[in-house]
Amino acid sequence: MKVKLSALTRVEGEGALELLLEEGRLKALKLEIYEPPRFIEALLKGKSYEYIPDITARICGICPVAYQFSSLQAIERAFDAFVPEEVERARRLMYYGEWIQSHALHIFFLHLPDFYRLPSIVELSRVHKELVLAGLDIKRAGSLILQKLGGRSSHPVSPVPGGFSYLPEDLSDLKSPLELALEKSLWVAEKLRELSFPNLELEGFVFVSLVEEDYPILKGDIYFEGRSIKPEEFKEYFVEEEVEYSTAKHARMKDGRPYLVGALSRLNNNFEKLSELAVKTALSLNLEPPLKNPYKSILVRLVEVVHALERAIELVDSYIKPPVSRVEIKPKRSEGVGISEAPRGILWHRYTFDEEGKVLSADIVPPTSQNQKAMELSLFKLLQGFEDFSEKLLRDVAEPMVRNFDPCISCATHFLRIRLKHV
Amino acid sequence: MKVGVFKFSSCDGCQLAFFELEEEFLSLAEVLSIEYFLEASSENRWTDFDLAFVEGSISTPEEEDRIRKIRENSKILIAIGACAVSGGIQSARNYEDFQEIFTGIYRGRVSFEIKPHSRPISDFVKVDLEIRGCPINREHLRNTIYSLLIGLRPELPAYPLCLECKRKGNACVVVSKGQLCLGPITCTGCGALCPSFGRGCYGCFGPSEKPNYEAFYEMARRLGIEEKELKVALRLSFNGYNPALREVL
């Protein structure tokens, strides 16, 4: 017998959940992703490298900057372009803007209603108005960074190969909204101490994140189990498998073990690199590595918001418009890899180019496809104790588990390997 | 007013404009009755809709059936964003060999049905209103909702970006930098963002009303841009399969 939740709600993109039951017991479970692929990598073939950042941004409306920056890093590495440090700092600031906005959207619009057993932020705002308004102040601060540096809060226009097409003279008007957001996020952290969390731990997962000079966001090596590997070595350690029921591939470690990317992994691998207030907030919420309860990811995202806000304020304070905001790019026949920490986890890009800088091949591995296996295993563990599998159970119990992973299904889908059934 | 927000092939970015309304989204939710919005609520009801906001392009047989069903159940259907209005970036494949898009790149088992072309909503059903952009501008969404609430037909700009760019006092990127800019044939509404940020417009609001392609092609020729190159830029303009643009591509 099959039980199905045909459309997942309060997640980014389109997915479904199907359970296979045998004599009333859970036998198997599939997280189906039916969002149609958009063949972004295939479309890039034969096009100039200049199109890559704006086109790959459209893989995801909630984390476009992650796509822009992973792809820019790959392009700049391929063509040996070195971006000045002050330009890199502006990129970092913009990326913090995306983290703040994306995390706030997920925490308040998508995830938090679960903890109050309410269907949406609208109902939540009726009973906890102040909490929701604080969330909007936090989100707004992130959006303002993106608007200031990139013109708009989704698909910003200024990131280009070599740097920025334009950078503002002055960023001081960002200061007070960022400070307000920081104050509000500390207050929200206090409030969220009241939440209760189901007792469930992810066992047997490898926590994978980047590692760099600071808490990872813009670049770095790939880190897991005490070792780090180069971005170029990604495919030697991690593999993707096609699965029949999903338009997104599943990833695993080469040795077969499942792994997890995203907020929980970043915190577990980089706790000591969080900003001062973020560490304090984490400790006040009893978050210490190794943290294995996926429900607590909402708190980890809040800790990351505190970190991002604190760092963003430092960057705004020290900002001086760089003398050169864009370095020249000289295309050549080459290959480049780029990796960064999207809000949902590591986002890996690799391109090969011909001598004019036209794309010969493009390969993108987004965070959600890497987490798909972890989501299924966690759902199985959660649901195997149940006996009455109604649609209501799936809505009330299974969906919140999926939201813990903050899946971005639009991202996961674009690159799938499928064959035509119908033309 | 019963409202539905629906998603087809897209990045989700235009639905986010509802969340971008921030506090106003919450107060609008008290006035409108939002019956179906998967990304916003875990309670969704299929009913008759006064307003249906549709994000995304049509690229599977299932989507084709679903958009027809939404049309039958909706009084006013509003296409939001470049995917719904023009077919989106994914419609660039309409100009390429679809088999080739797959060959050598895609393999594996058959999992579901996909169409060779990604098409705008208006290729299948009547669209009452369009909100342009990749992504849409939240002010346009706000303007549209408030106009409809008081029974007015929403007025969104349809004239070329150049006018807005001039009003902002930007130096023309074509003249001052010799860069290609799609502004002369692109609908305004973004705030002339790209030229304001030092680069040419890449067309994400789609063709303006009465675009003068002849003059535009002539401008590109003078910049030394080959027609082939120009066509690639238009196909990749996120609106390359807009009915007004596909004619000349």
Coordinates of C-alpha atoms in Angstrom, one line a residue, chain A residues 6-214:
Chain A
S6 CA 1.4 15.0 -3.2
A7 CA 2.8 18.5 -2.7
L8 CA 5.2 19.5 0.0
T9 CA 4.3 22.9 1.5
R10 CA 6.5 25.8 2.9
V11 CA 9.5 24.6 1.1
E12 CA 11.3 26.2 -1.9
G13 CA 10.2 24.3 -5.0
E14 CA 8.0 21.3 -5.8
G15 CA 8.3 18.0 -4.1
A16 CA 6.2 15.1 -2.9
L17 CA 6.6 12.3 -0.3
E18 CA 5.6 8.7 -0.9
L19 CA 5.5 5.9 1.7
L20 CA 5.4 2.2 0.8
L21 CA 3.7 0.2 3.5
E22 CA 3.7 -3.5 4.0
E23 CA 1.2 -5.0 6.5
G24 CA 0.8 -1.5 8.0
R25 CA 4.5 -1.1 8.6
L26 CA 6.8 1.4 6.8
K27 CA 8.8 -0.5 4.2
A28 CA 10.3 2.3 2.1
L29 CA 10.1 6.0 1.6
K30 CA 10.7 8.3 -1.3
L31 CA 11.2 12.0 -1.4
E32 CA 10.0 12.7 -4.9
I33 CA 11.1 15.8 -6.7
Y34 CA 8.9 16.5 -9.6
E35 CA 10.0 20.1 -10.4
P36 CA 10.8 20.1 -14.1
P37 CA 14.5 20.4 -14.9
R38 CA 15.5 23.6 -16.7
F39 CA 18.8 22.3 -18.2
I40 CA 20.8 25.4 -17.1
E41 CA 24.2 23.7 -17.6
A42 CA 23.3 22.5 -21.0
L43 CA 22.2 26.0 -22.0
L44 CA 25.5 27.4 -21.0
K45 CA 27.4 25.3 -23.5
G46 CA 28.9 27.3 -26.3
K47 CA 28.1 30.6 -24.6
S48 CA 30.6 33.2 -23.3
Y49 CA 31.8 32.9 -19.7
E50 CA 30.2 36.4 -19.2
Y51 CA 26.7 34.9 -19.2
I52 CA 27.4 32.4 -16.4
P53 CA 26.8 34.4 -13.2
D54 CA 23.5 35.9 -14.3
I55 CA 22.2 32.7 -15.8
T56 CA 23.2 30.4 -12.9
A57 CA 21.7 32.9 -10.5
R58 CA 18.3 31.9 -12.0
I59 CA 18.7 28.4 -10.7
C60 CA 17.5 29.8 -7.4
G61 CA 15.5 32.9 -6.5
I62 CA 16.3 32.6 -2.8
C63 CA 20.1 32.1 -3.0
P64 CA 21.1 33.6 -6.4
V65 CA 24.2 35.3 -4.9
A66 CA 25.6 31.9 -3.9
Y67 CA 25.4 30.8 -7.6
Q68 CA 27.0 34.1 -8.7
F69 CA 29.9 33.8 -6.3
S70 CA 30.6 30.1 -6.8
S71 CA 30.6 30.6 -10.6
L72 CA 32.7 33.8 -10.4
Q73 CA 35.3 32.0 -8.4
A74 CA 35.4 29.2 -11.0
I75 CA 35.7 31.6 -13.9
E76 CA 38.4 33.7 -12.1
R77 CA 40.4 30.6 -11.2
A78 CA 40.2 29.3 -14.8
F79 CA 41.5 32.6 -16.2
D80 CA 44.0 33.3 -13.4
A81 CA 42.3 36.6 -12.4
F82 CA 43.0 37.7 -8.9
V83 CA 40.4 39.9 -7.3
P84 CA 41.7 42.5 -4.9
E85 CA 41.2 41.9 -1.2
E86 CA 38.8 44.9 -0.8
V87 CA 36.6 43.6 -3.6
E88 CA 36.6 40.3 -1.9
R89 CA 35.4 42.0 1.3
A90 CA 32.5 43.6 -0.6
R91 CA 31.6 40.1 -1.9
R92 CA 31.7 38.8 1.6
L93 CA 29.3 41.6 2.7
M94 CA 26.9 40.9 -0.1
Y95 CA 27.0 37.1 0.7
Y96 CA 26.2 37.9 4.3
G97 CA 23.2 39.9 3.0
E98 CA 22.0 36.8 1.2
W99 CA 22.5 34.6 4.3
I100 CA 20.6 37.0 6.5
Q101 CA 17.7 37.3 4.0
S102 CA 17.5 33.6 3.2
H103 CA 17.9 32.4 6.8
A104 CA 15.3 34.9 8.0
L105 CA 12.8 33.8 5.2
H106 CA 13.3 30.2 6.2
I107 CA 13.2 30.7 9.9
F108 CA 10.1 33.0 10.0
F109 CA 8.1 32.3 6.9
L110 CA 8.8 28.6 6.4
H111 CA 10.0 26.9 9.6
L112 CA 8.9 28.7 12.7
P113 CA 5.1 28.1 12.2
D114 CA 5.8 24.3 12.8
F115 CA 7.0 24.9 16.3
Y116 CA 3.7 26.6 17.2
R117 CA 1.7 24.1 15.1
L118 CA 0.3 26.8 12.9
P119 CA -0.1 26.7 9.1
S120 CA 1.8 29.9 8.2
I121 CA 3.4 33.1 9.2
V122 CA 0.0 34.9 8.9
E123 CA -1.5 32.8 11.7
L124 CA 1.8 33.1 13.6
S125 CA 1.7 36.9 13.4
R126 CA -1.7 36.9 15.0
V127 CA -0.4 35.2 18.1
H128 CA 3.2 36.3 18.2
K129 CA 3.2 39.6 16.4
E130 CA 6.4 40.9 18.0
L131 CA 8.3 37.8 17.1
V132 CA 7.2 38.0 13.4
L133 CA 8.0 41.7 13.2
A134 CA 11.4 41.1 14.6
G135 CA 11.9 38.5 11.9
L136 CA 10.9 41.0 9.2
D137 CA 13.4 43.6 10.6
I138 CA 16.1 40.9 10.3
K139 CA 15.1 40.0 6.8
R140 CA 15.0 43.6 5.7
A141 CA 18.6 44.2 6.9
G142 CA 19.7 41.4 4.6
S143 CA 17.6 42.7 1.7
L144 CA 19.0 46.2 2.2
I145 CA 22.6 45.0 1.8
L146 CA 21.7 43.2 -1.4
Q147 CA 19.8 46.2 -2.8
K148 CA 22.6 48.6 -1.9
L149 CA 25.4 46.5 -3.4
G150 CA 23.5 44.8 -6.2
G151 CA 20.4 46.9 -7.0
R152 CA 17.8 44.3 -5.9
S153 CA 17.3 41.6 -3.3
S154 CA 16.9 38.7 -5.7
H155 CA 19.1 38.3 -8.8
P156 CA 21.3 41.4 -8.1
V157 CA 23.0 42.9 -11.1
S158 CA 26.5 44.0 -10.0
P159 CA 28.5 40.8 -9.6
V160 CA 30.6 40.3 -12.8
P161 CA 33.7 38.3 -13.7
G162 CA 36.6 40.2 -12.1
G163 CA 34.6 41.9 -9.4
F164 CA 31.7 44.3 -9.5
S165 CA 30.3 46.4 -12.3
Y166 CA 29.8 49.1 -9.7
L167 CA 30.4 49.7 -6.0
P168 CA 28.9 52.5 -3.9
E169 CA 30.9 55.3 -2.5
D170 CA 29.6 54.9 1.0
L171 CA 27.6 52.2 2.9
S172 CA 27.0 54.0 6.1
D173 CA 23.2 54.0 5.7
L174 CA 23.3 50.2 6.2
K175 CA 24.6 50.6 9.7
S176 CA 21.5 51.4 11.6
P177 CA 19.2 48.7 10.0
L178 CA 22.0 46.1 10.6
E179 CA 22.3 47.2 14.2
L180 CA 18.6 47.0 14.7
A181 CA 18.5 43.5 13.1
L182 CA 21.3 42.3 15.4
E183 CA 19.5 43.6 18.5
K184 CA 16.3 41.9 17.3
S185 CA 18.0 38.6 16.5
L186 CA 19.5 38.5 20.0
W187 CA 16.0 39.1 21.3
V188 CA 14.6 36.3 19.1
A189 CA 17.2 33.9 20.4
E190 CA 16.0 34.6 23.9
K191 CA 12.4 33.9 22.8
L192 CA 13.3 30.7 21.0
R193 CA 14.7 29.2 24.1
E194 CA 11.1 28.4 24.9
L195 CA 10.7 26.1 22.0
S196 CA 10.7 22.4 22.6
F197 CA 12.4 20.0 20.2
P198 CA 11.7 16.4 19.5
N199 CA 14.5 14.1 20.6
L200 CA 16.0 12.7 17.4
E201 CA 19.6 12.5 16.4
L202 CA 21.2 12.0 13.0
E203 CA 23.5 9.0 13.4
G204 CA 26.1 7.9 10.9
F205 CA 26.2 11.1 8.9
V206 CA 29.4 12.8 7.9
F207 CA 29.3 16.6 8.4
V208 CA 30.7 18.3 5.4
S209 CA 31.4 22.0 5.1
L210 CA 34.0 24.4 3.9
V211 CA 36.8 25.7 6.1
E212 CA 38.5 29.1 5.6
E213 CA 40.0 32.0 7.6
D214 CA 36.7 32.8 9.2

